[in-house]
Coordinates of C-alpha atoms in Angstrom, one line a residue:
X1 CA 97.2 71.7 81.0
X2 CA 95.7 70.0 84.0
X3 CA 97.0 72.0 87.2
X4 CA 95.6 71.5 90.6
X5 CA 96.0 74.4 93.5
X6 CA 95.9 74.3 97.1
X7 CA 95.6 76.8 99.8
X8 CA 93.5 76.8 102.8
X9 CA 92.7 80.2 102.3
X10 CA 91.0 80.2 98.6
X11 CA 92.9 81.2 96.8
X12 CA 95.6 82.6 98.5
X13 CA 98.5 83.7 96.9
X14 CA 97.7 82.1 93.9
X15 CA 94.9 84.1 92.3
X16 CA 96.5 85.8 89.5
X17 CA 97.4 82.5 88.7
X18 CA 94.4 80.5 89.0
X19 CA 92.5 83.2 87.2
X20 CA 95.8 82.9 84.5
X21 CA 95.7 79.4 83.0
X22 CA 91.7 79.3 84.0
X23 CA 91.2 81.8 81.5
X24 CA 92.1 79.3 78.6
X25 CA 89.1 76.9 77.8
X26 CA 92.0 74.0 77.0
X27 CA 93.0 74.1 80.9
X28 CA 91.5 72.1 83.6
X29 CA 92.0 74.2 87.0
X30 CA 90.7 72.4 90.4
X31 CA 91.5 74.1 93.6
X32 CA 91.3 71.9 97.2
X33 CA 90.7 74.2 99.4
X34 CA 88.3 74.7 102.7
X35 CA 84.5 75.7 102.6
X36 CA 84.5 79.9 101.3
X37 CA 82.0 81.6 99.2
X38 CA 84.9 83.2 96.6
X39 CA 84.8 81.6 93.1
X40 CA 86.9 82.0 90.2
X41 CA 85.5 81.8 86.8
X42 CA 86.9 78.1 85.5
X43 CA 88.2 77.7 88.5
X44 CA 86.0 74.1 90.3
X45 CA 86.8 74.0 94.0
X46 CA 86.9 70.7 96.0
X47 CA 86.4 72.0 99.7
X48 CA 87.0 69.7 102.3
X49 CA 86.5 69.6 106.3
X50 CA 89.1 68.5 108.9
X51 CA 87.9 64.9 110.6
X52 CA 88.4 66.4 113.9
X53 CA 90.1 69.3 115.9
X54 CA 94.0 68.8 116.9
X55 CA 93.9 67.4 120.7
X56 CA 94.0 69.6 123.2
X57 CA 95.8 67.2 125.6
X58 CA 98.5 66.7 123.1
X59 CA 102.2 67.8 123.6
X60 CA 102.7 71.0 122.7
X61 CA 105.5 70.7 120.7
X62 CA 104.0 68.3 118.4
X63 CA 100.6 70.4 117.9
X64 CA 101.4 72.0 115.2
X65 CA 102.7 68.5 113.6
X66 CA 99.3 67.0 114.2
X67 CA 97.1 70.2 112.9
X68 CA 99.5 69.2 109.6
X69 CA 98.7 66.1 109.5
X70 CA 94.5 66.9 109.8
X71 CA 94.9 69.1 107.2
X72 CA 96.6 66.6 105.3
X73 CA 94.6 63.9 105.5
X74 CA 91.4 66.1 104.4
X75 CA 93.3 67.3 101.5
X76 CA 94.5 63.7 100.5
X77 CA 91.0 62.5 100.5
X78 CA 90.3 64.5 98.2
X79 CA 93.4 64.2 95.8
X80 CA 92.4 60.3 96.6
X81 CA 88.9 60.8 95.3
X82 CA 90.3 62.9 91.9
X83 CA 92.8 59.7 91.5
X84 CA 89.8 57.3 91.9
X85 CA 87.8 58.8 88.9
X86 CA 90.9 59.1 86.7
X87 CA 92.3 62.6 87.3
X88 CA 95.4 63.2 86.9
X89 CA 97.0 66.9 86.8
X90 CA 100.3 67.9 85.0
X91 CA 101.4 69.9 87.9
X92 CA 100.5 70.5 91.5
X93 CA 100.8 74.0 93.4
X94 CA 100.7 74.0 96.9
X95 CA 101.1 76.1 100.1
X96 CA 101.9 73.3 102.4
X97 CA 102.2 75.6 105.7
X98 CA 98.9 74.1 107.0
X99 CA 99.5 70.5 105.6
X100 CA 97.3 69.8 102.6
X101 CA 100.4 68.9 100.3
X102 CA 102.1 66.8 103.2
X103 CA 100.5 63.7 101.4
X104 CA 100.6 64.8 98.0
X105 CA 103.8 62.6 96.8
X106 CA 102.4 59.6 98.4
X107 CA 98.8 59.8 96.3
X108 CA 100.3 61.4 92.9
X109 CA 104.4 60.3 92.9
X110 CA 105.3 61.1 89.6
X111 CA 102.8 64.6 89.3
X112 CA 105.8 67.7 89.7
X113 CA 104.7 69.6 93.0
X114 CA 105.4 73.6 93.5
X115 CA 105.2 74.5 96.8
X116 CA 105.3 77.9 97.8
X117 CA 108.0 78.6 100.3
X118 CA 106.6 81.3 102.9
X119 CA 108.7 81.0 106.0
X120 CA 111.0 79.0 107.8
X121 CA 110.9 78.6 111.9
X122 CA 113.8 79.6 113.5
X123 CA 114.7 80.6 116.7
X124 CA 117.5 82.7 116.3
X125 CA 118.0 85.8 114.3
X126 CA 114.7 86.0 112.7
X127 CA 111.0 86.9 114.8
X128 CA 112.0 84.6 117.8
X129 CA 114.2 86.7 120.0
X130 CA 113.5 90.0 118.3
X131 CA 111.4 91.4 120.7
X132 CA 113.2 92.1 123.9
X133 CA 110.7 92.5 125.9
X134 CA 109.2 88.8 125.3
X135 CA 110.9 86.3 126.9
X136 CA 112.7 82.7 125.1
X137 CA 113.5 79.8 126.7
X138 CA 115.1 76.5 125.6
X139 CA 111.4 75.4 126.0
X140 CA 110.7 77.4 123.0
X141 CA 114.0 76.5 120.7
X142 CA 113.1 73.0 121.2
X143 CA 109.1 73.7 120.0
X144 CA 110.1 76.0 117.3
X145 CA 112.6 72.8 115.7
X146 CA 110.0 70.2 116.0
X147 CA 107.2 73.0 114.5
X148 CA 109.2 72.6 111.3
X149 CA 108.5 69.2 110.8
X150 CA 106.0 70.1 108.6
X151 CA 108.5 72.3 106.9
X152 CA 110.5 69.7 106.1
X153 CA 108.5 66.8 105.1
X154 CA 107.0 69.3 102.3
X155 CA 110.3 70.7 101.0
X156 CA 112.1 67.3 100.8
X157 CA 108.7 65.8 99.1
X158 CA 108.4 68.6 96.8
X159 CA 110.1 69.2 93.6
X160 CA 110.7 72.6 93.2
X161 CA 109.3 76.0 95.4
X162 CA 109.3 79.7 95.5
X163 CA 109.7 82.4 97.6
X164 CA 108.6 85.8 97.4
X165 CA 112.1 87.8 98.9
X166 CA 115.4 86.8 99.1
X167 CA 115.6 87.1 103.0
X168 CA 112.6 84.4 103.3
X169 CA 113.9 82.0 101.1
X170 CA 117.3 82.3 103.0
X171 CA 115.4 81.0 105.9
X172 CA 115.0 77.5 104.6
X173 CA 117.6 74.6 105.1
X174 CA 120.9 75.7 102.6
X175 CA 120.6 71.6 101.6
X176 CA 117.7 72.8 99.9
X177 CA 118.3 76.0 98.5
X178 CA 118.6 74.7 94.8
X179 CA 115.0 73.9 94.9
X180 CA 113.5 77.3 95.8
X181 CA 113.2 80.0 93.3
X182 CA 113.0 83.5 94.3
X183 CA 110.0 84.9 92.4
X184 CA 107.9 87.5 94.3
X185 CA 103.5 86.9 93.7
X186 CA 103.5 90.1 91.9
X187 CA 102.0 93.6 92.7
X188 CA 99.2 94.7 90.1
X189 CA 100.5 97.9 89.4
X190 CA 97.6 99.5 87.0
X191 CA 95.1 99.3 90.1
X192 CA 97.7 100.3 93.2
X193 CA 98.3 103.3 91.0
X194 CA 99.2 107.2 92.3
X195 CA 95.7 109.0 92.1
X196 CA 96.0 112.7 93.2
X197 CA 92.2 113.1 93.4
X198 CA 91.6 110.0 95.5
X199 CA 89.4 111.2 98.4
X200 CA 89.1 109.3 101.7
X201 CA 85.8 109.6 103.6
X202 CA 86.3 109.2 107.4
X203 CA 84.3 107.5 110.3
X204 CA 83.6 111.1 111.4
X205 CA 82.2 112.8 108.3
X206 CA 85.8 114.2 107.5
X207 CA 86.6 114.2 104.2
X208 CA 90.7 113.8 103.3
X209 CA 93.2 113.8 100.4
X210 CA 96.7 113.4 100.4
X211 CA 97.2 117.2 100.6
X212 CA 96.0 116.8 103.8
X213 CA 98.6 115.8 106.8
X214 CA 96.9 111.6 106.6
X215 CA 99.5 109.4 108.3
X216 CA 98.6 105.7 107.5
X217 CA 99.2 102.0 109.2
X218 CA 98.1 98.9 107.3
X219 CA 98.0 95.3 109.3
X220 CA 95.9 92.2 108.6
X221 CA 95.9 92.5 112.4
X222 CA 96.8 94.7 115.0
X223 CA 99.4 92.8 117.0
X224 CA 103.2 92.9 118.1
X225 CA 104.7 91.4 115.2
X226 CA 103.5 94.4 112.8
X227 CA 104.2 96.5 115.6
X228 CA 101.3 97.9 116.5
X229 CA 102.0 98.7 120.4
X230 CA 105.1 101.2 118.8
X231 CA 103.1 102.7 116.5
X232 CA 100.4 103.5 118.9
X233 CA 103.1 105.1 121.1
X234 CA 104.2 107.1 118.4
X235 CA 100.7 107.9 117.3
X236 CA 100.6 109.6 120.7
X237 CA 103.6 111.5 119.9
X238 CA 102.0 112.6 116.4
X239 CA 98.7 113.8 117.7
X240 CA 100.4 115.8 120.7
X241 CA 103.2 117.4 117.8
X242 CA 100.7 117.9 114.8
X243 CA 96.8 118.8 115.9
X244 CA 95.8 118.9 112.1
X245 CA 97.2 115.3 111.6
X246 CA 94.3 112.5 110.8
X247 CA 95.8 109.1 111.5
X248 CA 94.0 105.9 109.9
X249 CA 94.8 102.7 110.8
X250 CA 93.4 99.5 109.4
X251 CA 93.9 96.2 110.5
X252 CA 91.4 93.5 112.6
X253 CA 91.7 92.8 116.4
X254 CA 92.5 89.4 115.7
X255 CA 95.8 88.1 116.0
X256 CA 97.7 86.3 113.1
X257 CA 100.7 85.5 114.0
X258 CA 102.8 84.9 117.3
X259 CA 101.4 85.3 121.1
X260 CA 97.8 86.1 122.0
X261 CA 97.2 88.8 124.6
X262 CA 95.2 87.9 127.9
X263 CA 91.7 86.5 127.7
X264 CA 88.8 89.1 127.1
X265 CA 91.6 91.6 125.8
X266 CA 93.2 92.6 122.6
X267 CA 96.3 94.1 121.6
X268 CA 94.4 97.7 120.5
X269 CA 92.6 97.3 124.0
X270 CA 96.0 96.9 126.1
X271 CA 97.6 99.8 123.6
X272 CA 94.2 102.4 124.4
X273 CA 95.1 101.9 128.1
X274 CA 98.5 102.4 128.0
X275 CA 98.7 106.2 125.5
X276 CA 96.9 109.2 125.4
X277 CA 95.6 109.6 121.7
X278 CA 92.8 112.5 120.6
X279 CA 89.5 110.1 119.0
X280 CA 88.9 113.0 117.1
X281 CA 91.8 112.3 114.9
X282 CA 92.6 108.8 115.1
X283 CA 90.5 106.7 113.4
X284 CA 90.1 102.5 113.1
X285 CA 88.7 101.1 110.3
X286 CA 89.1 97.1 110.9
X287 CA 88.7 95.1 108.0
X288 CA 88.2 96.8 104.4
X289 CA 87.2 95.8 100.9
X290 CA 90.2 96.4 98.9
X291 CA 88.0 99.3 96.8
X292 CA 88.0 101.6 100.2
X293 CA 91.8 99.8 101.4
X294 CA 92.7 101.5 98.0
X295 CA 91.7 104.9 98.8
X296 CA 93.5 104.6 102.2
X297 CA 96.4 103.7 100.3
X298 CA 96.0 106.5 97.6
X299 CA 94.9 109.4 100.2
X300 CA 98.1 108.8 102.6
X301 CA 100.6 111.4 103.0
X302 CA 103.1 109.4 104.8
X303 CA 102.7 105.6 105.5
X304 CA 104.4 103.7 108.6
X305 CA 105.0 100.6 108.1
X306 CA 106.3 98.3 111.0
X307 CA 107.1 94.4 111.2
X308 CA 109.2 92.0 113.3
X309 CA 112.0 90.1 110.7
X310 CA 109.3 88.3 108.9
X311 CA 106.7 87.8 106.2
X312 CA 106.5 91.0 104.5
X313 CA 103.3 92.1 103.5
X314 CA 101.7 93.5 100.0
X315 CA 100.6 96.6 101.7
X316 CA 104.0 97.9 101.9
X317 CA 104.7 97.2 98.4
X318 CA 101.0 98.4 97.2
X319 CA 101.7 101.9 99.1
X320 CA 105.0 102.2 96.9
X321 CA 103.3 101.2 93.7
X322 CA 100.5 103.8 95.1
X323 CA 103.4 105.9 94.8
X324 CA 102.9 106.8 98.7
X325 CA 106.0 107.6 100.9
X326 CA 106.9 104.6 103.2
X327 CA 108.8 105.2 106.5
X328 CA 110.0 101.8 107.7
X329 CA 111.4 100.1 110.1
X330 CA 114.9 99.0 109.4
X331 CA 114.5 95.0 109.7
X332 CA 114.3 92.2 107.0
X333 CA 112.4 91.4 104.7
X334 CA 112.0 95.6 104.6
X335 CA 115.6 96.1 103.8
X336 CA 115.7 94.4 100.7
X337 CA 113.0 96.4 99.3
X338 CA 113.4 100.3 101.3
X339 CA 116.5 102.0 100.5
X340 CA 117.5 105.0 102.8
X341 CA 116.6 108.2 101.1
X342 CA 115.9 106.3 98.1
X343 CA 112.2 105.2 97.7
X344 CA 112.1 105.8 101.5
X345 CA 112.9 106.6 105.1
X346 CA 113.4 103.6 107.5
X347 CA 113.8 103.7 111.8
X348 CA 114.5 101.5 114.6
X349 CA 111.9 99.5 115.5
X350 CA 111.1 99.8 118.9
X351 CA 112.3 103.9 118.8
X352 CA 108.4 105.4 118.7
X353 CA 110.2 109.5 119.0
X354 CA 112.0 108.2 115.3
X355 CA 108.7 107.1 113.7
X356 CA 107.4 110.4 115.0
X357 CA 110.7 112.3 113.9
X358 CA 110.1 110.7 110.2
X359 CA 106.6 111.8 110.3
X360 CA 107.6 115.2 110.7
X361 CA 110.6 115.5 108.3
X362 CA 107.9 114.4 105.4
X363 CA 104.9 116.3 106.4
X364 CA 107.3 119.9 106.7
X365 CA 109.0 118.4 103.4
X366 CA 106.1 117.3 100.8
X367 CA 107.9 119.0 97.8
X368 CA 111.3 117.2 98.6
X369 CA 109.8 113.8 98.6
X370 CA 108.6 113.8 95.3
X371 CA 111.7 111.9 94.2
X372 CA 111.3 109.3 96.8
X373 CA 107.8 108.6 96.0
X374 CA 108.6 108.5 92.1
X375 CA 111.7 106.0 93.0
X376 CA 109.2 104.1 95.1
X377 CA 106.8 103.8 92.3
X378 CA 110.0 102.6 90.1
X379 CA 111.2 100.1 92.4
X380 CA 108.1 98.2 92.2
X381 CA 107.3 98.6 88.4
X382 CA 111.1 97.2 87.9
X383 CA 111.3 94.9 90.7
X384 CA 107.6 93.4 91.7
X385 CA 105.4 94.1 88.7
X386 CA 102.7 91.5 88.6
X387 CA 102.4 90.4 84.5
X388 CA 107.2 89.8 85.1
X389 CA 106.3 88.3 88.4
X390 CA 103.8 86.4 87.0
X391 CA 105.9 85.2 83.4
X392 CA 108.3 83.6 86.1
X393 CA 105.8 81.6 87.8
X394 CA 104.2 80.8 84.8
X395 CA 107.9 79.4 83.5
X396 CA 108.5 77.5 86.3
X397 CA 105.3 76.0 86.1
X398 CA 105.4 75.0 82.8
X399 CA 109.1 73.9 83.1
X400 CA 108.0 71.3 86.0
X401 CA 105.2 70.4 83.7
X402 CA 107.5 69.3 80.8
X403 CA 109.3 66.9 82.8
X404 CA 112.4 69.3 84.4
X405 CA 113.5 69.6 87.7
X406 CA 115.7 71.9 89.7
X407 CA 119.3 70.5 90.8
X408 CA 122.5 71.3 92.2
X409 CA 123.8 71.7 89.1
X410 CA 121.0 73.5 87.6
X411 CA 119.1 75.2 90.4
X412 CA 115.8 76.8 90.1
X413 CA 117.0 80.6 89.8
X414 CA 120.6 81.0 89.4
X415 CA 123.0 82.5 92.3
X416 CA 122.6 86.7 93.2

């Protein structure tokens, strides 16, 4: 099979299955992607570079559009290039959030196109609006409709997607809902595995286990839409109620989604100024190597895990598979996954006392959350365990490949 990838972020969320179908000598696997130094084995990457920078003069409401249409233009000359020599690929798989499949249909019609359905913009009942304290104007509904021009072009051109959670690919336009099939990228449950001799070695010299009282917080970065300004104010709460508690917290200063804060600050800067926390005993890591991320995961006693209704990230469902004991905050995607009391605790988001309450009622209580560590563990080996996850993708692949396409009448998963 000829199948061609693309991600702006090699490779994305399609590792396992680039590194899949390039492990068979009989496939031809080509990935359009921007310049990184990451390579798969049989995996050849065609890196382009955007022609220019979106205008800064431009209307705001159409920056995003443009940015899409950069990005697809690079990609395209590519795909162009590949079409010129005689390449043709059975299948495309695409991310098209940035742009790079926006001109795919036009260069390869009849080549089936997957495109991988991460979020929808809306500007009601999802991250816009959630946060009280950040205002929204009709300025913003009308930016957030036309910033999902994008969206649309790509899910009308494409012939089939995915979504990893139900409450994402609820997002998306109902007209289109037969397209998208819920399939989840998969959580590689042999290496985010329980270890009860996993041993975390701290900035400070300290050395700590899970036996140890090691609250946890995972973010790509530490912004508002993981809730990082909560849990810093219950961090403060935890370090004035438990003076043997370590707190880690990993995540970049960066921002990745939503608002920056003021020039020359970041949100951890703003957060330091605004609690009292002992340095001693809370400790930021930035950025890890997923080796050391591991051994965070495996060494915490309790994890807190906070987001606005949004992407959900593999962290959370890493630290169940770690078997490690995930308090929550009660919004979607979470919901779908955290059951009360089940295979964890959840909270209110924006209550700081409850995240410290939660902390508490697990820390005085190791013995009696075995169960909802196991259960965690379960949920994920049942539910989000890569080699299924990855048999459905594979399948749907495959099925695009042989000529089939999703329709009303036969959709791409069936009805809940």
């Amino acid at each position: 099979m000829k199948i061609l990838f693309m991600h702006q972020n090699f490779p994305g969320q399609f590792k396992h299955l680039a590194r899949h179908f390039a492990v068979d000598a009989e496939n031809e696997v080509l990935f359009i992607t921007r310049p990184k130094a990451v390579e798969i084995p049989g995996v050849t990457k065609h890196a382009y570079k955007l022609h220019r920078k979106p205008r800064r003069d431009i209307h705001h409401y159409v920056s995003h559009l443009e940015s899409s249409v950069l990005y697809g233009q690079a990609a395209g000359r590519i795909m162009l290039s590949l079409k010129n020599k005689g390449y043709v690929p059975d299948v495309i798989v695409a991310h098209p959030g940035w742009g790079e499949s926006l001109y795919t249909k036009d260069i390869y019609p009849d080549v089936p196109l997957l495109n991988y359905c991460e979020f929808y913009y809306l500007s009601s009942g999802s991250d816009v609006g959630f946060d009280p304290e950040i205002e929204v104007t009709v300025n913003d509904f009308c930016r957030i409709r036309t910033k999902n021009a994008n969206n649309l072009l790509s899910l009308e051109a494409c012939d089939a997607g995915l979504s990893p959670t139900k409450w994402q690919r609820d997002q998306f336009p109902r007209e289109y809902a037969y397209k998208i099939a819920l399939i989840h990228d998969g959580i590689n449950t042999d290496i985010a595995s329980p270890d009860p001799k996993a041993a975390l070695q701290l900035p400070n010299g300290k050395t700590v286990t899970r036996k140890d009282e090691v609250v946890t917080y995972i973010a790509r970065n530490l912004e508002p839409y993981r809730g990082f300004p909560v849990f810093m104010r219950a961090a403060e709460e935890i370090c004035r109620r438990r003076p043997n508690c370590q707190i880690i917290i990993v995540g970049g200063d960066g921002v990745s989604y939503g608002r920056r804060p003021p020039k020359g600050q970041t949100y951890r800067s703003i957060a330091l100024n605004e609690v009292t926390i002992d340095p001693e005993r809370v400790h930021f890591l930035g950025w890890l190597a997923y080796e050391r991320f591991l051994k965070v995961v495996q060494a915490s006693s309790v994890h807190v895990y906070l987001t606005y209704p949004f992407v959900l990230s593999w962290s959370m469902l890493e630290m169940m598979s770690a078997e490690g004991l995930v308090i929550a905050s009660a919004t979607p995607p979470v919901t779908e996954i955290i059951e009360e009391g089940k295979n964890g605790l959840l909270f209110d988001f924006f209550d700081h006392k409850a995240i410290a309450d939660r902390v508490d009622e697990v820390l005085d209580h190791k013995t009696q959350m075995a169960q909802i560590r196991k259960r965690a563990r379960k949920t994920i080996l049942e539910r989000y365990e890569l080699s299924a996850c990855m048999k459905k993708q594979i399948e749907l692949i495959q099925d695009l490949a042989n000529g089939n396409r999703p329709s009303q009448e036969k959709p791409a998963t069936p009805p809940a």
